[in-house]
Amino acid sequence: MYYILTYDIASERRLPKMLKICRRYLNWIQKSVFEGHLSESQYSKLKCEISKTINVKEDSVITFSVNDMRYILKEVLGIDKNEVTNFV
């Protein structure tokens, strides 16, 4: 499954932890936005790590998932900040 994840973390202390977690699983594309393919078990592990890190009363994490890439058109205007790599 292909995922797009974005987050808004209220605490400066939790922010680096969240960034580190997301970079382990997905490709960073802009500030707090990530994308990539994950298996069901990888996605479950990601959600578990995020749940242990965030404060549900202050932070927000949103994921979008697509199971058929034919319905995704990615267009970058300007600089594509990161080359896509798929390592976990």
PDB file of N, CA and C in Angstrom, residues 29-73:
ATOM      1  N   ILE A  29       9.411  14.138   2.129  1.00  0.00           N
ATOM      2  CA  ILE A  29       9.256  14.943   0.916  1.00  0.00           C
ATOM      3  C   ILE A  29       9.165  16.440   1.188  1.00  0.00           C
ATOM      4  N   GLN A  30       8.645  16.849   2.320  1.00  0.00           N
ATOM      5  CA  GLN A  30       8.597  18.266   2.697  1.00  0.00           C
ATOM      6  C   GLN A  30       8.293  18.387   4.179  1.00  0.00           C
ATOM      7  N   LYS A  31       9.024  19.245   4.865  1.00  0.00           N
ATOM      8  CA  LYS A  31       8.796  19.529   6.287  1.00  0.00           C
ATOM      9  C   LYS A  31       8.241  18.316   7.021  1.00  0.00           C
ATOM     10  N   SER A  32       6.957  18.278   7.277  1.00  0.00           N
ATOM     11  CA  SER A  32       6.353  17.177   8.033  1.00  0.00           C
ATOM     12  C   SER A  32       5.484  16.292   7.146  1.00  0.00           C
ATOM     13  N   VAL A  33       5.943  16.052   5.923  1.00  0.00           N
ATOM     14  CA  VAL A  33       5.195  15.230   4.969  1.00  0.00           C
ATOM     15  C   VAL A  33       6.096  14.108   4.460  1.00  0.00           C
ATOM     16  N   PHE A  34       5.552  12.890   4.463  1.00  0.00           N
ATOM     17  CA  PHE A  34       6.292  11.702   4.063  1.00  0.00           C
ATOM     18  C   PHE A  34       5.443  10.868   3.115  1.00  0.00           C
ATOM     19  N   GLU A  35       6.110  10.021   2.299  1.00  0.00           N
ATOM     20  CA  GLU A  35       5.391   9.145   1.393  1.00  0.00           C
ATOM     21  C   GLU A  35       6.150   7.838   1.232  1.00  0.00           C
ATOM     22  N   GLY A  36       5.452   6.815   0.806  1.00  0.00           N
ATOM     23  CA  GLY A  36       6.125   5.566   0.496  1.00  0.00           C
ATOM     24  C   GLY A  36       5.222   4.357   0.574  1.00  0.00           C
ATOM     25  N   HIS A  37       5.778   3.239   0.130  1.00  0.00           N
ATOM     26  CA  HIS A  37       5.074   1.952   0.158  1.00  0.00           C
ATOM     27  C   HIS A  37       5.413   1.217   1.444  1.00  0.00           C
ATOM     28  N   LEU A  38       4.389   0.680   2.093  1.00  0.00           N
ATOM     29  CA  LEU A  38       4.570  -0.109   3.308  1.00  0.00           C
ATOM     30  C   LEU A  38       3.687  -1.346   3.249  1.00  0.00           C
ATOM     31  N   SER A  39       4.174  -2.413   3.834  1.00  0.00           N
ATOM     32  CA  SER A  39       3.331  -3.592   4.011  1.00  0.00           C
ATOM     33  C   SER A  39       2.386  -3.318   5.175  1.00  0.00           C
ATOM     34  N   GLU A  40       1.415  -4.200   5.365  1.00  0.00           N
ATOM     35  CA  GLU A  40       0.479  -4.032   6.479  1.00  0.00           C
ATOM     36  C   GLU A  40       1.212  -4.067   7.816  1.00  0.00           C
ATOM     37  N   SER A  41       2.177  -4.971   7.937  1.00  0.00           N
ATOM     38  CA  SER A  41       2.902  -5.082   9.207  1.00  0.00           C
ATOM     39  C   SER A  41       3.789  -3.855   9.452  1.00  0.00           C
ATOM     40  N   GLN A  42       4.400  -3.317   8.407  1.00  0.00           N
ATOM     41  CA  GLN A  42       5.201  -2.102   8.560  1.00  0.00           C
ATOM     42  C   GLN A  42       4.319  -0.937   8.982  1.00  0.00           C
ATOM     43  N   TYR A  43       3.143  -0.825   8.373  1.00  0.00           N
ATOM     44  CA  TYR A  43       2.227   0.256   8.718  1.00  0.00           C
ATOM     45  C   TYR A  43       1.746   0.111  10.165  1.00  0.00           C
ATOM     46  N   SER A  44       1.480  -1.108  10.591  1.00  0.00           N
ATOM     47  CA  SER A  44       1.072  -1.346  11.978  1.00  0.00           C
ATOM     48  C   SER A  44       2.172  -0.946  12.954  1.00  0.00           C
ATOM     49  N   LYS A  45       3.418  -1.297  12.636  1.00  0.00           N
ATOM     50  CA  LYS A  45       4.548  -0.927  13.487  1.00  0.00           C
ATOM     51  C   LYS A  45       4.713   0.587  13.543  1.00  0.00           C
ATOM     52  N   LEU A  46       4.568   1.242  12.389  1.00  0.00           N
ATOM     53  CA  LEU A  46       4.664   2.707  12.324  1.00  0.00           C
ATOM     54  C   LEU A  46       3.604   3.340  13.218  1.00  0.00           C
ATOM     55  N   LYS A  47       2.359   2.893  13.101  1.00  0.00           N
ATOM     56  CA  LYS A  47       1.281   3.448  13.918  1.00  0.00           C
ATOM     57  C   LYS A  47       1.535   3.221  15.408  1.00  0.00           C
ATOM     58  N   CYS A  48       2.055   2.073  15.738  1.00  0.00           N
ATOM     59  CA  CYS A  48       2.349   1.766  17.137  1.00  0.00           C
ATOM     60  C   CYS A  48       3.414   2.714  17.690  1.00  0.00           C
ATOM     61  N   GLU A  49       4.485   2.921  16.934  1.00  0.00           N
ATOM     62  CA  GLU A  49       5.550   3.834  17.373  1.00  0.00           C
ATOM     63  C   GLU A  49       5.033   5.264  17.498  1.00  0.00           C
ATOM     64  N   ILE A  50       4.215   5.672  16.548  1.00  0.00           N
ATOM     65  CA  ILE A  50       3.647   7.025  16.591  1.00  0.00           C
ATOM     66  C   ILE A  50       2.749   7.182  17.814  1.00  0.00           C
ATOM     67  N   SER A  51       1.917   6.191  18.070  1.00  0.00           N
ATOM     68  CA  SER A  51       0.997   6.250  19.217  1.00  0.00           C
ATOM     69  C   SER A  51       1.741   6.388  20.535  1.00  0.00           C
ATOM     70  N   LYS A  52       2.917   5.781  20.629  1.00  0.00           N
ATOM     71  CA  LYS A  52       3.719   5.864  21.847  1.00  0.00           C
ATOM     72  C   LYS A  52       4.427   7.208  21.986  1.00  0.00           C
ATOM     73  N   THR A  53       4.514   7.951  20.892  1.00  0.00           N
ATOM     74  CA  THR A  53       5.289   9.192  20.863  1.00  0.00           C
ATOM     75  C   THR A  53       4.430  10.443  20.996  1.00  0.00           C
ATOM     76  N   ILE A  54       3.278  10.450  20.362  1.00  0.00           N
ATOM     77  CA  ILE A  54       2.483  11.675  20.317  1.00  0.00           C
ATOM     78  C   ILE A  54       1.627  11.851  21.566  1.00  0.00           C
ATOM     79  N   ASN A  55       1.175  13.076  21.747  1.00  0.00           N
ATOM     80  CA  ASN A  55       0.178  13.403  22.750  1.00  0.00           C
ATOM     81  C   ASN A  55      -1.122  13.624  21.979  1.00  0.00           C
ATOM     82  N   VAL A  56      -2.074  12.733  22.142  1.00  0.00           N
ATOM     83  CA  VAL A  56      -3.301  12.791  21.341  1.00  0.00           C
ATOM     84  C   VAL A  56      -4.153  14.032  21.601  1.00  0.00           C
ATOM     85  N   LYS A  57      -3.870  14.730  22.686  1.00  0.00           N
ATOM     86  CA  LYS A  57      -4.615  15.957  22.987  1.00  0.00           C
ATOM     87  C   LYS A  57      -3.971  17.193  22.370  1.00  0.00           C
ATOM     88  N   GLU A  58      -2.721  17.059  21.899  1.00  0.00           N
ATOM     89  CA  GLU A  58      -1.998  18.214  21.349  1.00  0.00           C
ATOM     90  C   GLU A  58      -1.521  18.028  19.913  1.00  0.00           C
ATOM     91  N   ASP A  59      -1.278  16.798  19.505  1.00  0.00           N
ATOM     92  CA  ASP A  59      -0.656  16.521  18.208  1.00  0.00           C
ATOM     93  C   ASP A  59      -1.663  15.953  17.218  1.00  0.00           C
ATOM     94  N   SER A  60      -1.293  16.034  15.939  1.00  0.00           N
ATOM     95  CA  SER A  60      -2.134  15.506  14.876  1.00  0.00           C
ATOM     96  C   SER A  60      -1.269  14.768  13.860  1.00  0.00           C
ATOM     97  N   VAL A  61      -1.696  13.558  13.524  1.00  0.00           N
ATOM     98  CA  VAL A  61      -1.028  12.771  12.486  1.00  0.00           C
ATOM     99  C   VAL A  61      -2.120  12.285  11.540  1.00  0.00           C
ATOM    100  N   ILE A  62      -1.931  12.541  10.254  1.00  0.00           N
ATOM    101  CA  ILE A  62      -2.921  12.148   9.248  1.00  0.00           C
ATOM    102  C   ILE A  62      -2.226  11.294   8.203  1.00  0.00           C
ATOM    103  N   THR A  63      -2.836  10.137   7.873  1.00  0.00           N
ATOM    104  CA  THR A  63      -2.307   9.305   6.791  1.00  0.00           C
ATOM    105  C   THR A  63      -3.370   9.138   5.716  1.00  0.00           C
ATOM    106  N   PHE A  64      -2.904   9.096   4.493  1.00  0.00           N
ATOM    107  CA  PHE A  64      -3.738   8.798   3.335  1.00  0.00           C
ATOM    108  C   PHE A  64      -3.162   7.533   2.724  1.00  0.00           C
ATOM    109  N   SER A  65      -4.014   6.615   2.303  1.00  0.00           N
ATOM    110  CA  SER A  65      -3.519   5.382   1.700  1.00  0.00           C
ATOM    111  C   SER A  65      -4.187   5.136   0.354  1.00  0.00           C
ATOM    112  N   VAL A  66      -3.412   4.551  -0.539  1.00  0.00           N
ATOM    113  CA  VAL A  66      -3.891   4.231  -1.878  1.00  0.00           C
ATOM    114  C   VAL A  66      -3.388   2.837  -2.219  1.00  0.00           C
ATOM    115  N   ASN A  67      -4.281   1.963  -2.654  1.00  0.00           N
ATOM    116  CA  ASN A  67      -3.829   0.624  -2.990  1.00  0.00           C
ATOM    117  C   ASN A  67      -3.594   0.426  -4.481  1.00  0.00           C
ATOM    118  N   ASP A  68      -3.926   1.396  -5.288  1.00  0.00           N
ATOM    119  CA  ASP A  68      -3.694   1.288  -6.734  1.00  0.00           C
ATOM    120  C   ASP A  68      -3.033   2.574  -7.228  1.00  0.00           C
ATOM    121  N   MET A  69      -1.759   2.485  -7.554  1.00  0.00           N
ATOM    122  CA  MET A  69      -0.987   3.662  -7.960  1.00  0.00           C
ATOM    123  C   MET A  69      -1.492   4.299  -9.252  1.00  0.00           C
ATOM    124  N   ARG A  70      -2.362   3.626  -9.983  1.00  0.00           N
ATOM    125  CA  ARG A  70      -2.914   4.229 -11.211  1.00  0.00           C
ATOM    126  C   ARG A  70      -3.749   5.468 -10.900  1.00  0.00           C
ATOM    127  N   TYR A  71      -4.169   5.597  -9.638  1.00  0.00           N
ATOM    128  CA  TYR A  71      -5.014   6.720  -9.267  1.00  0.00           C
ATOM    129  C   TYR A  71      -4.244   7.866  -8.622  1.00  0.00           C
ATOM    130  N   ILE A  72      -2.932   7.768  -8.627  1.00  0.00           N
ATOM    131  CA  ILE A  72      -2.086   8.817  -8.043  1.00  0.00           C
ATOM    132  C   ILE A  72      -1.290   9.485  -9.155  1.00  0.00           C
ATOM    133  N   LEU A  73      -1.375  10.780  -9.207  1.00  0.00           N
ATOM    134  CA  LEU A  73      -0.533  11.561 -10.111  1.00  0.00           C
ATOM    135  C   LEU A  73       0.241  12.531  -9.237  1.00  0.00           C
TER     136      LEU A  73
END
